[in-house]
XYZ file of C-alpha atoms in Angstrom:
555
model
C 7.808 -12.164 16.793
C 9.609 -12.456 20.309
C 14.132 -12.245 19.885
C 13.052 -13.556 15.885
C 14.469 -11.445 12.956
C 12.358 -10.560 9.902
C 14.847 -12.738 8.183
C 13.916 -15.669 10.158
C 10.548 -15.284 10.131
C 10.453 -14.754 5.813
C 12.311 -17.726 5.052
C 9.069 -19.924 6.443
C 7.149 -17.839 3.045
C 6.363 -19.196 0.506
C 7.524 -23.136 1.470
C 4.899 -25.945 0.870
C 3.705 -28.188 3.358
C 5.437 -30.900 2.604
C 9.111 -28.971 2.648
C 7.740 -27.653 6.279
C 6.865 -31.303 6.713
C 10.532 -32.518 6.157
C 12.259 -29.922 8.124
C 9.240 -30.596 10.911
C 10.801 -34.688 10.176
C 13.885 -33.619 10.991
C 14.154 -31.286 13.568
C 12.161 -34.538 15.738
C 14.286 -37.024 14.636
C 15.298 -39.161 17.468
C 18.466 -40.909 17.957
C 18.386 -44.704 17.446
C 20.973 -44.761 20.419
C 18.889 -42.475 22.624
C 14.994 -42.354 21.814
C 15.295 -39.237 24.264
C 17.754 -37.418 22.142
C 17.036 -35.755 19.075
C 19.358 -37.388 15.853
C 20.407 -33.435 15.029
C 21.118 -30.953 16.712
C 18.133 -27.359 16.263
C 21.450 -24.604 15.217
C 22.143 -27.691 12.373
C 18.400 -27.705 11.411
C 18.122 -24.130 10.719
C 20.960 -23.533 8.798
C 19.957 -26.124 6.534
C 16.469 -25.126 6.129
C 17.895 -22.017 5.670
C 20.364 -22.905 3.142
C 17.575 -24.726 1.390
C 15.066 -22.072 1.560
C 17.981 -18.926 0.243
C 19.239 -21.288 -2.609
C 22.618 -21.509 -0.994
C 22.739 -25.108 -1.057
C 25.956 -25.223 -3.660
C 28.954 -24.942 -0.749
C 26.760 -27.957 0.935
C 26.615 -30.075 -1.822
C 30.356 -29.758 -2.548
C 31.110 -30.615 0.920
C 29.148 -33.295 1.501
C 29.767 -34.958 -1.548
C 33.996 -34.575 -0.647
C 32.636 -35.978 2.817
C 30.941 -38.912 1.139
C 33.689 -39.499 -1.130
C 36.300 -40.091 2.465
C 33.396 -41.924 4.078
C 33.132 -44.710 1.165
C 36.643 -44.812 0.468
C 38.163 -45.088 3.835
C 35.768 -47.764 4.979
C 36.822 -49.352 2.097
C 40.254 -49.663 3.308
C 39.147 -50.606 6.467
C 37.252 -53.452 4.929
C 39.949 -54.745 3.011
C 41.630 -55.384 6.334
C 38.979 -57.038 7.695
C 37.141 -58.741 4.746
C 35.325 -61.885 6.954
C 33.569 -58.976 8.830
C 29.616 -58.647 7.422
C 28.438 -54.494 6.986
C 26.246 -52.267 6.648
C 27.077 -49.820 3.196
C 29.626 -47.673 4.648
C 27.033 -44.521 4.260
C 23.932 -46.383 5.708
C 26.625 -47.635 8.704
C 28.013 -43.896 8.781
C 24.818 -42.014 9.407
C 22.482 -44.281 10.481
C 23.689 -47.407 12.123
C 26.528 -45.914 13.732
C 25.618 -42.092 13.950
C 29.312 -40.821 13.936
C 28.144 -37.079 14.274
C 30.051 -35.751 17.069
C 33.077 -33.984 16.482
C 34.672 -37.064 18.873
C 32.826 -39.742 17.401
C 34.466 -38.335 13.758
C 37.557 -38.301 14.855
C 37.601 -41.698 16.239
C 36.390 -42.823 12.816
C 39.212 -40.928 10.630
C 41.565 -41.413 13.397
C 44.186 -43.306 11.427
C 45.615 -41.631 8.000
C 44.761 -43.238 4.875
C 46.944 -42.993 2.178
C 46.411 -44.620 -1.587
C 47.781 -43.840 -5.015
C 45.448 -41.658 -5.533
C 44.526 -39.245 -2.544
C 45.385 -38.931 0.976
C 42.142 -38.794 4.053
C 43.900 -37.840 7.112
C 43.235 -35.809 10.503
C 44.740 -32.331 10.263
C 43.681 -30.481 13.826
C 40.065 -30.000 13.547
C 39.510 -30.909 9.457
C 39.614 -34.278 7.568
C 42.058 -33.161 4.731
C 41.253 -34.838 1.667
C 44.485 -34.523 -0.564
C 45.017 -35.426 -4.082
C 47.864 -35.067 -6.901
C 46.565 -31.211 -7.871
C 44.632 -30.346 -5.044
C 43.698 -30.361 -1.710
C 39.796 -29.970 0.530
C 38.977 -29.711 4.133
C 35.620 -30.809 5.779
C 35.798 -28.751 9.616
C 34.302 -31.450 11.497
C 32.564 -29.062 12.953
C 29.861 -28.900 9.887
C 29.543 -33.164 10.316
C 26.150 -33.085 12.126
C 25.076 -30.319 9.329
C 26.084 -32.747 6.478
C 24.091 -35.033 8.115
C 21.358 -33.894 8.446
C 21.233 -32.550 4.444
C 21.952 -36.340 3.367
C 18.642 -37.013 5.340
C 17.905 -34.450 3.704
C 18.450 -35.612 0.079
C 17.089 -39.227 1.213
C 13.800 -37.943 0.912
C 14.435 -35.404 -2.830
C 15.858 -38.153 -3.647
C 15.651 -42.200 -2.313
C 18.390 -43.988 -4.099
C 20.830 -41.533 -3.643
C 22.695 -43.561 -1.020
C 23.262 -46.423 -3.794
C 24.411 -43.866 -6.632
C 27.067 -42.269 -4.039
C 28.314 -45.753 -3.194
C 29.279 -46.090 -6.318
C 29.809 -42.867 -7.991
C 32.797 -42.188 -5.179
C 34.519 -45.410 -5.023
C 37.865 -44.588 -6.442
C 37.044 -41.932 -8.168
C 38.877 -38.008 -8.844
C 38.745 -34.981 -8.220
C 36.715 -34.442 -11.405
C 34.196 -36.519 -10.745
C 33.299 -35.246 -6.932
C 32.531 -31.961 -8.501
C 30.174 -33.749 -11.313
C 28.816 -35.456 -8.209
C 27.911 -32.466 -6.639
C 26.907 -30.845 -9.437
C 23.757 -33.230 -9.951
C 23.126 -33.275 -6.217
C 22.078 -29.259 -7.470
C 19.998 -30.531 -10.338
C 18.093 -32.680 -8.046
C 17.888 -30.499 -5.340
C 16.541 -27.567 -7.436
C 14.254 -29.758 -9.494
C 12.812 -30.698 -6.233
C 12.169 -27.101 -5.441
C 10.802 -25.658 -8.183
C 7.701 -27.310 -7.229
C 7.927 -26.525 -3.660
C 9.239 -22.662 -2.748
C 8.454 -19.722 -4.405
C 10.364 -18.276 -7.367
C 13.888 -17.433 -6.484
C 14.198 -14.243 -7.653
C 10.668 -13.302 -5.639
C 13.626 -15.039 -2.537
C 16.111 -12.638 -3.279
C 13.783 -9.445 -3.456
C 12.201 -10.331 0.013
C 15.692 -10.905 1.104
C 17.017 -7.847 0.703
C 13.682 -6.759 2.530
C 13.946 -8.456 5.312
C 17.972 -7.628 5.462
C 16.916 -3.826 5.076
C 13.726 -3.825 7.771
C 16.142 -5.877 10.366
C 18.150 -2.863 10.704
C 15.508 -0.445 10.739
C 13.401 -2.416 14.035
C 17.133 -3.216 15.328
C 16.287 0.210 16.714
C 12.935 0.212 17.338
C 10.940 -1.585 20.193
C 9.785 -4.905 19.414
C 6.022 -3.495 19.572
C 6.769 -1.307 16.741
C 7.267 -3.901 14.526
C 3.535 -4.705 13.268
C 3.594 -0.811 12.082
C 6.774 -0.674 10.345
C 5.029 -0.266 6.694
C 4.061 3.785 6.724
C 4.617 6.203 3.683
C 7.794 7.378 5.266
C 9.460 3.775 4.899
C 8.553 3.408 1.693
C 9.658 6.124 0.659
C 13.034 5.871 2.219
C 13.491 1.888 1.450
C 13.086 3.257 -1.955
C 15.517 6.081 -2.336
C 17.673 3.718 -0.990
C 17.482 0.472 -2.699
C 16.091 1.583 -6.367
C 19.776 1.734 -7.031
C 20.059 -1.769 -6.758
C 18.251 -1.260 -10.310
C 16.044 -4.215 -12.595
C 18.024 -6.601 -10.921
C 15.523 -6.468 -7.703
C 12.704 -4.738 -9.334
C 13.065 -1.569 -6.885
C 13.738 1.196 -9.663
C 10.177 1.426 -10.074
C 8.163 4.001 -6.923
C 4.872 1.819 -7.987
C 6.685 -1.900 -7.791
C 8.637 -1.316 -5.300
C 5.224 -0.304 -2.971
C 3.408 -3.357 -4.311
C 6.529 -5.517 -3.151
C 6.658 -3.821 0.212
C 3.009 -4.661 0.538
C 3.240 -8.148 -0.352
C 6.322 -8.478 1.778
C 4.113 -7.428 4.810
C 1.716 -10.270 3.991
C 4.072 -12.786 3.845
C 5.800 -11.866 7.366
C 2.121 -12.409 8.142
C 1.734 -15.752 6.382
C 5.216 -16.477 7.550
C 4.412 -15.732 10.992
C 0.658 -17.919 11.355
C 2.934 -20.481 10.085
C 5.441 -20.445 12.905
C 2.887 -20.348 15.213
C 0.813 -23.128 13.454
C 3.479 -25.324 13.479
C 4.316 -24.532 17.656
C 1.051 -25.441 17.835
C 0.530 -28.137 16.565
C 4.547 -28.733 18.533
C 3.218 -28.734 21.318
C -0.547 -28.071 21.942
C -2.136 -25.113 23.382
C -3.117 -24.435 26.545
C -6.663 -22.632 26.116
C -7.643 -21.584 29.594
C -3.862 -18.806 29.346
C -4.858 -17.620 26.348
C -3.140 -19.449 24.237
C -4.635 -19.806 20.258
C -5.058 -23.151 18.839
C -3.559 -24.422 15.971
C -6.951 -24.920 13.731
C -8.140 -21.822 14.689
C -3.979 -20.391 13.083
C -4.375 -22.910 10.726
C -8.083 -20.754 9.716
C -6.641 -16.914 9.850
C -3.499 -18.878 7.342
C -6.238 -19.291 5.025
C -8.096 -16.130 5.469
C -4.852 -13.917 5.319
C -4.455 -15.962 2.078
C -6.943 -15.252 0.280
C -8.263 -11.810 0.788
C -7.952 -9.981 -2.276
C -10.869 -8.619 -3.325
C -10.634 -9.687 -7.496
C -11.335 -7.010 -9.933
C -10.155 -7.798 -13.554
C -13.516 -8.856 -14.450
C -15.478 -6.017 -13.974
C -14.031 -4.252 -17.176
C -15.440 -7.632 -19.181
C -18.880 -8.247 -20.768
C -21.405 -6.141 -18.606
C -18.876 -3.825 -18.555
C -19.508 -2.637 -14.806
C -16.331 -0.143 -14.500
C -13.592 0.709 -17.806
C -10.530 -0.750 -18.457
C -8.786 2.653 -16.931
C -11.088 2.901 -14.116
C -9.582 -0.507 -12.925
C -6.476 0.234 -13.498
C -6.824 2.885 -11.252
C -8.320 1.577 -9.169
C -5.515 -1.311 -8.698
C -3.003 0.191 -6.770
C -5.524 0.808 -3.786
C -7.409 -2.371 -3.770
C -4.932 -5.076 -4.356
C -3.338 -3.609 -1.201
C -6.250 -3.632 0.626
C -6.217 -3.345 3.628
C -2.861 -2.084 3.921
C -3.693 0.608 2.088
C -6.089 2.332 4.039
C -3.162 3.853 5.095
C -1.517 4.602 3.026
C -2.906 7.383 1.149
C 0.143 9.448 0.853
C 2.004 6.296 -0.604
C -1.030 5.596 -3.200
C -1.312 10.013 -4.304
C 2.894 9.496 -4.968
C 2.037 5.923 -6.859
C -0.807 7.820 -8.909
C 1.233 11.125 -9.639
C 5.465 10.243 -9.530
C 4.587 6.227 -10.665
C 2.648 7.671 -13.683
C 5.617 10.517 -14.288
C 8.321 7.677 -13.634
C 6.736 5.374 -16.137
C 6.418 8.349 -18.735
C 10.209 8.750 -18.242
C 11.177 5.075 -18.614
C 9.337 4.719 -21.705
C 11.370 7.448 -23.552
C 14.900 5.762 -21.901
C 13.511 2.838 -23.706
C 13.868 4.734 -27.075
C 17.278 5.554 -25.828
C 16.066 9.453 -26.923
C 18.177 11.979 -24.808
C 16.254 14.943 -25.559
C 12.650 13.616 -25.070
C 14.361 11.543 -21.425
C 15.431 15.390 -20.739
C 11.922 16.711 -21.780
C 10.166 14.086 -19.790
C 12.050 14.149 -16.899
C 11.136 17.979 -16.664
C 8.015 18.635 -17.025
C 6.902 18.716 -13.470
C 3.827 17.452 -12.451
C 2.071 20.592 -11.489
C -1.684 20.161 -10.079
C -0.385 18.840 -6.722
C -2.558 16.335 -4.769
C -6.064 17.026 -5.804
C -5.727 15.138 -8.895
C -5.141 12.654 -6.897
C -8.281 13.193 -5.155
C -10.094 13.896 -8.378
C -9.138 10.366 -9.627
C -10.494 9.069 -6.498
C -13.764 11.262 -6.933
C -14.505 10.210 -10.219
C -14.800 6.626 -9.313
C -16.398 6.785 -7.007
C -18.791 8.174 -8.666
C -18.653 5.962 -10.932
C -18.833 3.118 -8.860
C -21.818 5.368 -7.340
C -23.370 5.016 -11.384
C -23.109 1.886 -12.133
C -25.024 0.593 -8.585
C -28.156 2.968 -9.693
C -28.172 1.277 -12.941
C -28.400 -2.396 -11.446
C -31.100 -0.984 -9.324
C -32.763 0.158 -11.999
C -32.060 -3.722 -13.717
C -33.207 -4.715 -10.172
C -36.174 -2.986 -10.085
C -37.297 -4.421 -14.007
C -37.036 -7.376 -13.584
C -38.476 -7.616 -9.668
C -35.673 -8.783 -7.956
C -35.117 -8.499 -4.082
C -31.722 -7.211 -4.432
C -33.242 -3.893 -5.783
C -34.375 -3.337 -1.614
C -30.970 -4.102 -0.195
C -29.487 -1.984 -2.565
C -31.550 1.182 -2.175
C -30.794 1.018 1.650
C -27.677 1.576 1.035
C -27.740 4.264 -2.121
C -30.612 6.435 -0.476
C -29.068 9.135 1.683
C -32.383 10.406 2.432
C -33.551 8.390 5.768
C -36.956 10.041 5.885
C -37.492 8.540 2.866
C -36.213 5.406 4.436
C -38.326 5.433 7.391
C -40.971 6.568 5.300
C -40.632 3.615 2.832
C -40.104 1.410 6.104
C -43.524 2.247 7.444
C -45.452 1.450 4.151
C -44.424 -2.033 4.338
C -44.644 -2.760 8.024
C -48.454 -1.119 7.318
C -49.433 -3.516 4.478
C -47.271 -6.274 6.275
C -49.369 -5.967 8.998
C -52.398 -5.803 6.664
C -51.601 -8.971 4.569
C -51.264 -7.563 1.378
C -48.105 -8.701 1.084
C -47.271 -11.810 0.745
C -44.120 -12.016 -1.536
C -41.485 -10.009 -3.052
C -44.058 -9.956 -6.518
C -46.686 -8.605 -4.331
C -43.885 -5.609 -3.157
C -43.588 -4.978 -6.311
C -46.867 -5.069 -6.961
C -47.875 -1.892 -4.804
C -44.471 -0.227 -5.794
C -46.497 2.225 -8.287
C -48.800 3.305 -5.733
C -46.225 4.303 -3.066
C -44.693 5.879 -5.375
C -47.376 8.004 -5.379
C -48.024 7.981 -1.450
C -43.976 9.260 -1.598
C -42.676 11.823 -4.400
C -39.174 11.370 -2.931
C -39.788 7.334 -3.816
C -40.730 7.701 -7.305
C -38.387 10.673 -7.647
C -35.400 7.956 -6.511
C -36.806 5.736 -8.823
C -36.782 7.770 -12.000
C -32.926 8.565 -11.459
C -31.486 5.437 -11.516
C -34.084 5.629 -14.803
C -32.038 7.833 -15.900
C -28.883 6.768 -14.673
C -29.542 3.711 -16.662
C -30.622 5.311 -19.801
C -27.127 6.874 -20.096
C -25.021 4.476 -19.566
C -23.729 2.881 -22.955
C -21.149 0.038 -21.885
C -21.363 -2.698 -23.105
C -24.225 -5.390 -21.558
C -25.876 -2.017 -20.216
C -26.691 -0.074 -23.416
C -30.536 -2.237 -22.995
C -31.991 -4.494 -20.243
C -30.650 -7.967 -19.585
C -32.020 -10.837 -19.711
C -33.815 -12.421 -16.676
C -32.075 -15.346 -17.060
C -28.017 -13.322 -17.301
C -28.721 -11.505 -14.164
C -26.909 -14.161 -12.313
C -22.989 -11.904 -13.255
C -24.701 -8.813 -12.514
C -25.711 -9.533 -9.380
C -22.368 -10.635 -8.407
C -20.780 -7.249 -9.857
C -23.566 -5.168 -7.500
C -21.860 -7.527 -4.881
C -18.315 -6.626 -5.425
C -19.467 -2.704 -6.223
C -21.040 -2.431 -3.049
C -17.556 -3.547 -1.618
C -15.818 -1.476 -3.487
C -18.400 1.813 -2.278
C -17.520 0.883 0.966
C -13.619 0.713 0.892
C -13.661 3.927 -1.539
C -16.230 5.853 0.695
C -13.372 5.121 3.473
C -10.707 6.247 2.076
C -11.854 9.108 0.618
C -13.061 10.614 4.070
C -9.936 10.288 5.544
C -8.027 11.796 2.160
C -8.122 15.230 2.956
C -6.470 14.897 6.688
C -4.145 12.555 5.245
C -2.416 14.030 2.184
C -3.637 17.539 2.202
C -3.378 19.082 5.566
C -0.762 20.369 7.358
C 1.620 17.480 8.465
C 3.643 16.908 11.770
C 5.898 19.578 11.210
C 3.157 22.234 9.662
C 3.980 22.135 6.486
C 0.695 23.721 4.375
C -0.188 20.596 1.578
C 1.912 23.052 -1.078
C 5.231 22.998 0.955
C 4.688 19.189 1.421
C 4.021 18.842 -2.525
C 6.801 20.778 -4.069
C 9.450 18.875 -1.439
C 8.352 15.610 -2.982
C 8.775 16.909 -6.454
C 12.214 17.903 -5.550
C 12.608 14.249 -3.809
C 11.348 12.244 -6.989
C 12.963 14.925 -9.657
C 16.292 14.069 -7.563
C 16.152 10.811 -7.814
C 14.861 10.347 -11.453
C 17.327 12.368 -12.949
C 20.168 10.036 -11.027
C 18.292 7.411 -11.951
C 17.552 8.170 -15.980
C 19.380 11.262 -16.075
C 21.477 11.893 -19.274
C 25.040 11.684 -17.133
C 23.934 7.961 -16.499
C 23.917 6.397 -19.678
C 20.466 5.713 -20.428
């Protein structure tokens, strides 16, 4: 990320291409008086973009309304003294025709005080002072460039904004200026509903970004990519859960999902930044730089990585709803979850514990809260191991069921599935030799001839017969909807789609399970046993739950 903070990178996430394009156009906009120079300074557009993306544009709207009031009414007085001078509308003249954007140009424009019956416009030090009968407002000259970029942005949002401001600000009072500012905010809000992620998501992401900036500032830049660890997730939750439900960090499980989403958002945002940079300056491929097209492709792939598994509990019911629910923490956070075994175990055990406490808290039953709070988990992390072992077994059983269905309908998918389910290497080798021999003798012309030869092969290879009989047995034991009888041939497409997804689940779960004992159950870096680790976690979570939901906290 170079010298960029996480906070500056995250502002690029959840922004439409159109809004990104507006900021890009403002950055690249040439000055009318010197085409080799940009109209706006980089820090002005950076500040504008941050204000818009973070929805902190209320002050800007008020400042701009007062500033435009000053320009419109000051220009009116000048025009009154030179009635024969033909001019552009005042705002168009100031911001576009003359580009009075520097401090010296602004001071030159407002060099003489302008006094009328209802207001006074004057320069005081480095500010434009607007004095009314009961109030006054100062506009810092150093912010004129930012305000100019803001009105340019508003022209994109509402093209007739200049006409409205010229008309409504002429000889208006303070209440009308504030009303105009409110109207600007409404226009921006409506525009952003189409071009920005929700305000709540942004608030949560900004909070995480600020928290992370404090942590990363103490580490080497090269370690930034490795920030999402089991330790970080627990510490973040312990530090942030007191923020309450306003930011969504009170629940450990929700906090975990939010941090994974944030990590994904950072990757997407960084790719967007890199892609824009590559488009702007080009890529030196010989020097190893990545092209904008490749970056955009990586971005699209990153945004479409998630495995959708909810439909597997519909008809045909490959898995139950409870099994899908148990898989969700792992599958929905891939590939990040592969390195977060301990966090997933905590979600399974302590997230479930917290959910039971929350249910009691909603009923405002003090005794029930105490009961749930003091019902400590006892089985240790082995319960998490068992849950995942059962899930993997169910995935295997469903795949064996699908092998039987493919066998009965003589589908070629049976053989690829067979190779992935059968662990007997000798059987696989013998079957491959039989197949090669039959092909060499021209006995096999198509998939139907292979299935026709299969009964004979079952006699030659007893283990093959035993394997296919096992698939039949598993199928007969499956009473789930869509599997309690052999499906029709024309309905097999959905079964094949489920088979492909289950094979992916099998692959990911098998890898995860192979690492689980090492990462969760073995001794940690401090040499603690698994029992000591679990006991420590129970104490940490109990103390935090007691702080969040204990009777003394008014739950």
